[in-house]
Amino acid sequence: MTQYQSRFDTSLKKQHFLPKYWGIWLLLGLLFLFSYLPIKWRDRFAAFIADKLYDAKFLNKRKRIAFINLGLCFPEYNEADKDKLMRENFRSVAQILLSLGEIAFRSQAFLIKRINFIGEHYIKEAEAQDKAIIFLAPHCYGLDFAGAAAVSARGYPLSSMFKDYNNPIFDWFVTGYRTRFTKLAGKGTLYHRSEGLKPAIKSLRDKAHFYYLPDEDHGRENSVFTDFYATKKATLPVIGRLAKLGRAVVIPIYTSYNAKTSKIDVICHAPLENLFEGDQQQQTELMNRAIEKVIDENRAQYMWTLKLLKTRPEKGHNIYK
């Protein structure tokens, strides 16, 4: 047993119940209430709020970032295409946010029914071969549903990393629901991303799968530039090394909120093939092709509002200025 225990403390303390935190506790109370409302009614309400807020000034910065990202990735998109995609994007964000309490407060049986798990057989096949899995999970808004409600709630052992919110109540809440079903498998953990990839490797070698978000921009010094749709993206070139050291297969996974069925589609694609045949650059290119393929399941659910393309091949070029 080589399980890693994170040193990051997210437990509640007495001071977390002081008046300055009451607003956060109220917000969590609202998430609890929303988690028990009729889903179709809640979805319509969320879409209504998203449509009303879409043109709000405080969202202009994020929309501008998204439009820049979309323009670079899809030069064939005109302004109307970008606007249509982002309106759908905002509706999905609202619907997922109002559903988030379900992961913390609803039953395991409820969550399993809530998920439309496509491609689960790839997980079963990997486990039958005694393989650990790296879930390649680009930043989509429903990613917690994939990790906690689809994978972990079905008893698959899972480890992941998290970035703290600089708010002890949110840290406690998020780490709590992400590890809620860990006991089902008896292994798996959650650790802070400042602790690096060492605990991920330890978990993988113990056959606890790893939920990996591969598409953040970690800067020029740590990255290689690879194709990402029609542009170049600074990408962390670790997928081959992580899979080799962890003795794991890599399965792309994506989450898409389906407003028509009021279910969460969690989609697994086939494991990456020939990952170890190329060099570091080729491995990273192969990973990005897999990321594009799962994003194409529903481009409107991806986090286009992140500064995904901040580091450019041309030094000193700031596309978000």
GROMACS .gro file of C-alpha atoms in nm:
model
  321
    1MET     CA    1   0.000   0.000   0.000
    2THR     CA    2   0.169   0.321  -0.117
    3GLN     CA    3  -0.112   0.569  -0.067
    4TYR     CA    4  -0.013   0.930  -0.021
    5GLN     CA    5  -0.165   1.149   0.249
    6SER     CA    6  -0.188   1.519   0.166
    7ARG     CA    7  -0.046   1.762   0.417
    8PHE     CA    8  -0.299   2.029   0.320
    9ASP     CA    9  -0.549   2.081   0.602
   10THR     CA   10  -0.907   2.168   0.498
   11SER     CA   11  -1.082   2.079   0.822
   12LEU     CA   12  -1.319   2.327   0.984
   13LYS     CA   13  -1.207   2.532   1.283
   14LYS     CA   14  -1.409   2.724   1.541
   15GLN     CA   15  -1.328   3.058   1.375
   16HIS     CA   16  -1.494   2.941   1.054
   17PHE     CA   17  -1.833   2.994   1.217
   18LEU     CA   18  -1.771   3.362   1.293
   19PRO     CA   19  -2.005   3.622   1.136
   20LYS     CA   20  -1.762   3.706   0.854
   21TYR     CA   21  -1.827   3.357   0.712
   22TRP     CA   22  -2.205   3.358   0.746
   23GLY     CA   23  -2.253   3.469   0.384
   24ILE     CA   24  -2.061   3.162   0.265
   25TRP     CA   25  -2.265   2.934   0.489
   26LEU     CA   26  -2.582   3.092   0.347
   27LEU     CA   27  -2.460   3.017  -0.005
   28LEU     CA   28  -2.399   2.652   0.086
   29GLY     CA   29  -2.748   2.642   0.236
   30LEU     CA   30  -2.890   2.762  -0.095
   31LEU     CA   31  -2.695   2.491  -0.279
   32PHE     CA   32  -2.851   2.239  -0.041
   33LEU     CA   33  -3.201   2.369  -0.120
   34PHE     CA   34  -3.138   2.376  -0.496
   35SER     CA   35  -3.011   2.018  -0.484
   36TYR     CA   36  -3.361   1.902  -0.386
   37LEU     CA   37  -3.565   2.116  -0.626
   38PRO     CA   38  -3.720   1.955  -0.936
   39ILE     CA   39  -3.439   1.938  -1.189
   40LYS     CA   40  -3.626   2.059  -1.498
   41TRP     CA   41  -3.764   2.358  -1.306
   42ARG     CA   42  -3.417   2.440  -1.173
   43ASP     CA   43  -3.264   2.412  -1.520
   44ARG     CA   44  -3.518   2.657  -1.667
   45PHE     CA   45  -3.453   2.898  -1.382
   46ALA     CA   46  -3.075   2.871  -1.432
   47ALA     CA   47  -3.106   2.934  -1.808
   48PHE     CA   48  -3.329   3.236  -1.741
   49ILE     CA   49  -3.073   3.385  -1.499
   50ALA     CA   50  -2.786   3.316  -1.742
   51ASP     CA   51  -2.967   3.490  -2.029
   52LYS     CA   52  -3.040   3.793  -1.808
   53LEU     CA   53  -2.681   3.821  -1.688
   54TYR     CA   54  -2.511   3.754  -2.021
   55ASP     CA   55  -2.481   4.123  -2.109
   56ALA     CA   56  -2.390   4.236  -1.756
   57LYS     CA   57  -2.081   4.458  -1.745
   58PHE     CA   58  -1.904   4.251  -1.477
   59LEU     CA   59  -1.889   3.959  -1.724
   60ASN     CA   60  -1.741   4.159  -2.012
   61LYS     CA   61  -1.380   4.072  -1.924
   62ARG     CA   62  -1.447   3.699  -1.918
   63LYS     CA   63  -1.646   3.712  -2.241
   64ARG     CA   64  -1.365   3.904  -2.409
   65ILE     CA   65  -1.114   3.634  -2.306
   66ALA     CA   66  -1.347   3.367  -2.440
   67PHE     CA   67  -1.398   3.545  -2.773
   68ILE     CA   68  -1.019   3.580  -2.814
   69ASN     CA   69  -0.967   3.209  -2.742
   70LEU     CA   70  -1.244   3.106  -2.980
   71GLY     CA   71  -1.113   3.336  -3.252
   72LEU     CA   72  -0.765   3.182  -3.235
   73CYS     CA   73  -0.886   2.823  -3.211
   74PHE     CA   74  -1.163   2.853  -3.471
   75PRO     CA   75  -1.084   3.130  -3.721
   76GLU     CA   76  -1.386   3.020  -3.923
   77TYR     CA   77  -1.616   3.143  -3.644
   78ASN     CA   78  -1.769   3.486  -3.696
   79GLU     CA   79  -1.888   3.705  -3.408
   80ALA     CA   80  -2.237   3.558  -3.422
   81ASP     CA   81  -2.095   3.204  -3.395
   82LYS     CA   82  -1.891   3.299  -3.089
   83ASP     CA   83  -2.185   3.474  -2.930
   84LYS     CA   84  -2.415   3.175  -2.985
   85LEU     CA   85  -2.163   2.934  -2.834
   86MET     CA   86  -2.099   3.157  -2.531
   87ARG     CA   87  -2.469   3.207  -2.460
   88GLU     CA   88  -2.504   2.830  -2.445
   89ASN     CA   89  -2.187   2.819  -2.237
   90PHE     CA   90  -2.331   3.058  -1.978
   91ARG     CA   91  -2.655   2.860  -1.954
   92SER     CA   92  -2.457   2.543  -1.892
   93VAL     CA   93  -2.248   2.714  -1.624
   94ALA     CA   94  -2.563   2.828  -1.441
   95GLN     CA   95  -2.727   2.485  -1.466
   96ILE     CA   96  -2.417   2.308  -1.336
   97LEU     CA   97  -2.361   2.558  -1.054
   98LEU     CA   98  -2.715   2.516  -0.926
   99SER     CA   99  -2.669   2.137  -0.946
  100LEU     CA  100  -2.341   2.134  -0.756
  101GLY     CA  101  -2.499   2.070  -0.418
  102GLU     CA  102  -2.615   1.732  -0.544
  103ILE     CA  103  -2.260   1.594  -0.523
  104ALA     CA  104  -2.240   1.688  -0.155
  105PHE     CA  105  -2.596   1.631  -0.036
  106ARG     CA  106  -2.777   1.373  -0.251
  107SER     CA  107  -2.745   0.997  -0.222
  108GLN     CA  108  -2.505   0.774  -0.410
  109ALA     CA  109  -2.800   0.609  -0.587
  110PHE     CA  110  -2.937   0.948  -0.695
  111LEU     CA  111  -2.601   1.054  -0.839
  112ILE     CA  112  -2.553   0.731  -1.032
  113LYS     CA  113  -2.895   0.779  -1.194
  114ARG     CA  114  -2.815   1.144  -1.264
  115ILE     CA  115  -2.514   1.049  -1.478
  116ASN     CA  116  -2.532   0.918  -1.832
  117PHE     CA  117  -2.196   0.738  -1.832
  118ILE     CA  118  -2.079   0.682  -2.189
  119GLY     CA  119  -1.772   0.465  -2.248
  120GLU     CA  120  -1.750   0.320  -1.896
  121HIS     CA  121  -1.647  -0.008  -2.057
  122TYR     CA  122  -1.302   0.144  -2.122
  123ILE     CA  123  -1.254   0.169  -1.745
  124LYS     CA  124  -1.372  -0.186  -1.686
  125GLU     CA  125  -1.139  -0.316  -1.958
  126ALA     CA  126  -0.839  -0.135  -1.809
  127GLU     CA  127  -0.914  -0.267  -1.460
  128ALA     CA  128  -0.959  -0.619  -1.597
  129GLN     CA  129  -0.604  -0.588  -1.731
  130ASP     CA  130  -0.488  -0.467  -1.386
  131LYS     CA  131  -0.404  -0.124  -1.527
  132ALA     CA  132  -0.421   0.209  -1.347
  133ILE     CA  133  -0.589   0.491  -1.537
  134ILE     CA  134  -0.500   0.854  -1.591
  135PHE     CA  135  -0.826   1.030  -1.670
  136LEU     CA  136  -0.735   1.307  -1.914
  137ALA     CA  137  -0.990   1.572  -1.818
  138PRO     CA  138  -0.981   1.913  -1.988
  139HIS     CA  139  -1.143   2.204  -1.804
  140CYS     CA  140  -1.517   2.173  -1.851
  141TYR     CA  141  -1.767   2.309  -1.602
  142GLY     CA  142  -1.903   1.973  -1.492
  143LEU     CA  143  -1.567   1.814  -1.417
  144ASP     CA  144  -1.656   1.747  -1.051
  145PHE     CA  145  -1.953   1.539  -1.164
  146ALA     CA  146  -1.721   1.318  -1.367
  147GLY     CA  147  -1.473   1.263  -1.086
  148ALA     CA  148  -1.701   1.237  -0.784
  149ALA     CA  149  -2.045   1.138  -0.917
  150ALA     CA  150  -1.946   0.917  -1.213
  151VAL     CA  151  -1.610   0.757  -1.132
  152SER     CA  152  -1.578   0.766  -0.753
  153ALA     CA  153  -1.946   0.704  -0.673
  154ARG     CA  154  -1.932   0.382  -0.877
  155GLY     CA  155  -1.656   0.252  -0.653
  156TYR     CA  156  -1.358   0.315  -0.880
  157PRO     CA  157  -1.053   0.428  -0.676
  158LEU     CA  158  -0.961   0.785  -0.764
  159SER     CA  159  -0.700   1.043  -0.670
  160SER     CA  160  -0.679   1.401  -0.784
  161MET     CA  161  -0.529   1.738  -0.701
  162PHE     CA  162  -0.698   2.065  -0.615
  163LYS     CA  163  -0.622   2.434  -0.601
  164ASP     CA  164  -0.744   2.606  -0.287
  165TYR     CA  165  -0.998   2.889  -0.312
  166ASN     CA  166  -0.836   3.107  -0.045
  167ASN     CA  167  -1.159   3.051   0.146
  168PRO     CA  168  -1.155   2.784   0.419
  169ILE     CA  169  -1.528   2.712   0.392
  170PHE     CA  170  -1.514   2.648   0.017
  171ASP     CA  171  -1.195   2.445   0.061
  172TRP     CA  172  -1.371   2.225   0.319
  173PHE     CA  173  -1.684   2.193   0.106
  174VAL     CA  174  -1.511   2.109  -0.223
  175THR     CA  175  -1.254   1.868  -0.081
  176GLY     CA  176  -1.535   1.704   0.116
  177TYR     CA  177  -1.757   1.622  -0.180
  178ARG     CA  178  -1.463   1.527  -0.399
  179THR     CA  179  -1.353   1.262  -0.148
  180ARG     CA  180  -1.703   1.164  -0.034
  181PHE     CA  181  -1.697   0.821  -0.200
  182THR     CA  182  -1.327   0.740  -0.159
  183LYS     CA  183  -1.411   0.493   0.116
  184LEU     CA  184  -1.597   0.273  -0.135
  185ALA     CA  185  -1.269   0.168  -0.296
  186GLY     CA  186  -1.056   0.193   0.019
  187LYS     CA  187  -0.790   0.397  -0.156
  188GLY     CA  188  -0.740   0.722  -0.341
  189THR     CA  189  -0.675   1.070  -0.210
  190LEU     CA  190  -0.693   1.442  -0.282
  191TYR     CA  191  -0.388   1.663  -0.252
  192HIS     CA  192  -0.288   2.021  -0.319
  193ARG     CA  193  -0.133   2.086  -0.658
  194SER     CA  194   0.169   2.253  -0.492
  195GLU     CA  195   0.269   1.902  -0.382
  196GLY     CA  196   0.358   1.808  -0.740
  197LEU     CA  197   0.305   1.480  -0.924
  198LYS     CA  198   0.483   1.249  -0.679
  199PRO     CA  199   0.160   1.156  -0.494
  200ALA     CA  200  -0.011   1.091  -0.829
  201ILE     CA  201   0.257   0.840  -0.921
  202LYS     CA  202   0.228   0.671  -0.581
  203SER     CA  203  -0.149   0.649  -0.620
  204LEU     CA  204  -0.127   0.510  -0.972
  205ARG     CA  205   0.115   0.240  -0.863
  206ASP     CA  206  -0.136   0.144  -0.595
  207LYS     CA  207  -0.401   0.115  -0.873
  208ALA     CA  208  -0.585   0.429  -0.762
  209HIS     CA  209  -0.671   0.612  -1.082
  210PHE     CA  210  -0.570   0.976  -1.129
  211TYR     CA  211  -0.797   1.259  -1.248
  212TYR     CA  212  -0.564   1.488  -1.441
  213LEU     CA  213  -0.644   1.836  -1.579
  214PRO     CA  214  -0.385   1.880  -1.855
  215ASP     CA  215  -0.479   2.207  -2.026
  216GLU     CA  216  -0.368   2.485  -1.791
  217ASP     CA  217  -0.100   2.730  -1.904
  218HIS     CA  218   0.201   2.674  -1.674
  219GLY     CA  219   0.427   2.927  -1.846
  220ARG     CA  220   0.710   2.915  -2.096
  221GLU     CA  221   0.971   2.756  -1.868
  222ASN     CA  222   0.763   2.446  -1.793
  223SER     CA  223   0.594   2.394  -2.129
  224VAL     CA  224   0.634   2.300  -2.492
  225PHE     CA  225   0.428   2.460  -2.768
  226THR     CA  226   0.187   2.224  -2.938
  227ASP     CA  227  -0.102   2.260  -3.179
  228PHE     CA  228  -0.437   2.330  -3.018
  229TYR     CA  229  -0.701   2.353  -3.289
  230ALA     CA  230  -0.582   2.633  -3.522
  231THR     CA  231  -0.335   2.791  -3.279
  232LYS     CA  232  -0.038   2.702  -3.058
  233LYS     CA  233  -0.065   2.637  -2.686
  234ALA     CA  234   0.192   2.616  -2.408
  235THR     CA  235   0.138   2.266  -2.270
  236LEU     CA  236   0.296   2.080  -1.979
  237PRO     CA  237   0.485   1.786  -2.140
  238VAL     CA  238   0.443   1.527  -1.865
  239ILE     CA  239   0.174   1.287  -1.985
  240GLY     CA  240   0.417   1.026  -2.122
  241ARG     CA  241   0.640   1.030  -1.816
  242LEU     CA  242   0.342   1.024  -1.578
  243ALA     CA  243   0.186   0.727  -1.758
  244LYS     CA  244   0.516   0.539  -1.770
  245LEU     CA  245   0.609   0.594  -1.405
  246GLY     CA  246   0.252   0.525  -1.294
  247ARG     CA  247   0.222   0.220  -1.521
  248ALA     CA  248  -0.108   0.356  -1.644
  249VAL     CA  249  -0.324   0.389  -1.951
  250VAL     CA  250  -0.463   0.731  -2.044
  251ILE     CA  251  -0.839   0.764  -2.095
  252PRO     CA  252  -0.979   1.102  -2.210
  253ILE     CA  253  -1.292   1.205  -2.019
  254TYR     CA  254  -1.534   1.495  -2.062
  255THR     CA  255  -1.850   1.620  -1.894
  256SER     CA  256  -2.141   1.786  -2.073
  257TYR     CA  257  -2.465   1.902  -1.913
  258ASN     CA  258  -2.753   1.781  -2.128
  259ALA     CA  259  -3.036   2.033  -2.090
  260LYS     CA  260  -3.269   1.819  -2.303
  261THR     CA  261  -3.249   1.513  -2.078
  262SER     CA  262  -3.159   1.704  -1.758
  263LYS     CA  263  -2.875   1.458  -1.706
  264ILE     CA  264  -2.499   1.495  -1.696
  265ASP     CA  265  -2.325   1.318  -1.984
  266VAL     CA  266  -1.986   1.186  -1.875
  267ILE     CA  267  -1.801   1.063  -2.182
  268CYS     CA  268  -1.493   0.840  -2.190
  269HIS     CA  269  -1.299   0.792  -2.511
  270ALA     CA  270  -1.072   0.499  -2.594
  271PRO     CA  271  -0.730   0.490  -2.423
  272LEU     CA  272  -0.449   0.672  -2.602
  273GLU     CA  273  -0.256   0.440  -2.830
  274ASN     CA  274   0.118   0.444  -2.909
  275LEU     CA  275   0.184   0.697  -2.631
  276PHE     CA  276   0.534   0.570  -2.558
  277GLU     CA  277   0.651   0.549  -2.920
  278GLY     CA  278   0.728   0.919  -2.964
  279ASP     CA  279   0.940   1.175  -2.784
  280GLN     CA  280   0.810   1.427  -2.532
  281GLN     CA  281   0.689   1.667  -2.801
  282GLN     CA  282   0.507   1.394  -2.992
  283GLN     CA  283   0.348   1.261  -2.672
  284THR     CA  284   0.216   1.608  -2.590
  285GLU     CA  285   0.083   1.653  -2.943
  286LEU     CA  286  -0.096   1.318  -2.915
  287MET     CA  287  -0.249   1.430  -2.585
  288ASN     CA  288  -0.374   1.755  -2.736
  289ARG     CA  289  -0.541   1.571  -3.024
  290ALA     CA  290  -0.725   1.363  -2.764
  291ILE     CA  291  -0.823   1.678  -2.573
  292GLU     CA  292  -0.962   1.838  -2.890
  293LYS     CA  293  -1.162   1.525  -2.963
  294VAL     CA  294  -1.338   1.521  -2.626
  295ILE     CA  295  -1.398   1.898  -2.630
  296ASP     CA  296  -1.567   1.850  -2.967
  297GLU     CA  297  -1.830   1.638  -2.787
  298ASN     CA  298  -1.971   1.978  -2.684
  299ARG     CA  299  -1.753   2.284  -2.735
  300ALA     CA  300  -2.001   2.503  -2.548
  301GLN     CA  301  -1.921   2.327  -2.218
  302TYR     CA  302  -1.548   2.402  -2.220
  303MET     CA  303  -1.399   2.678  -2.002
  304TRP     CA  304  -1.319   2.922  -2.281
  305THR     CA  305  -1.318   3.206  -2.025
  306LEU     CA  306  -0.980   3.088  -1.887
  307LYS     CA  307  -0.656   3.244  -2.012
  308LEU     CA  308  -0.571   2.922  -2.189
  309LEU     CA  309  -0.339   3.082  -2.443
  310LYS     CA  310  -0.160   3.333  -2.221
  311THR     CA  311   0.191   3.215  -2.306
  312ARG     CA  312   0.256   3.272  -2.674
  313PRO     CA  313   0.537   3.145  -2.898
  314GLU     CA  314   0.631   3.509  -2.955
  315LYS     CA  315   0.783   3.642  -2.632
  316GLY     CA  316   0.621   3.952  -2.490
  317HIS     CA  317   0.298   3.909  -2.685
  318ASN     CA  318  -0.009   3.951  -2.461
  319ILE     CA  319  -0.324   3.857  -2.651
  320TYR     CA  320  -0.550   3.942  -2.354
  321LYS     CA  321  -0.428   4.300  -2.309
   0.00000   0.00000   0.00000
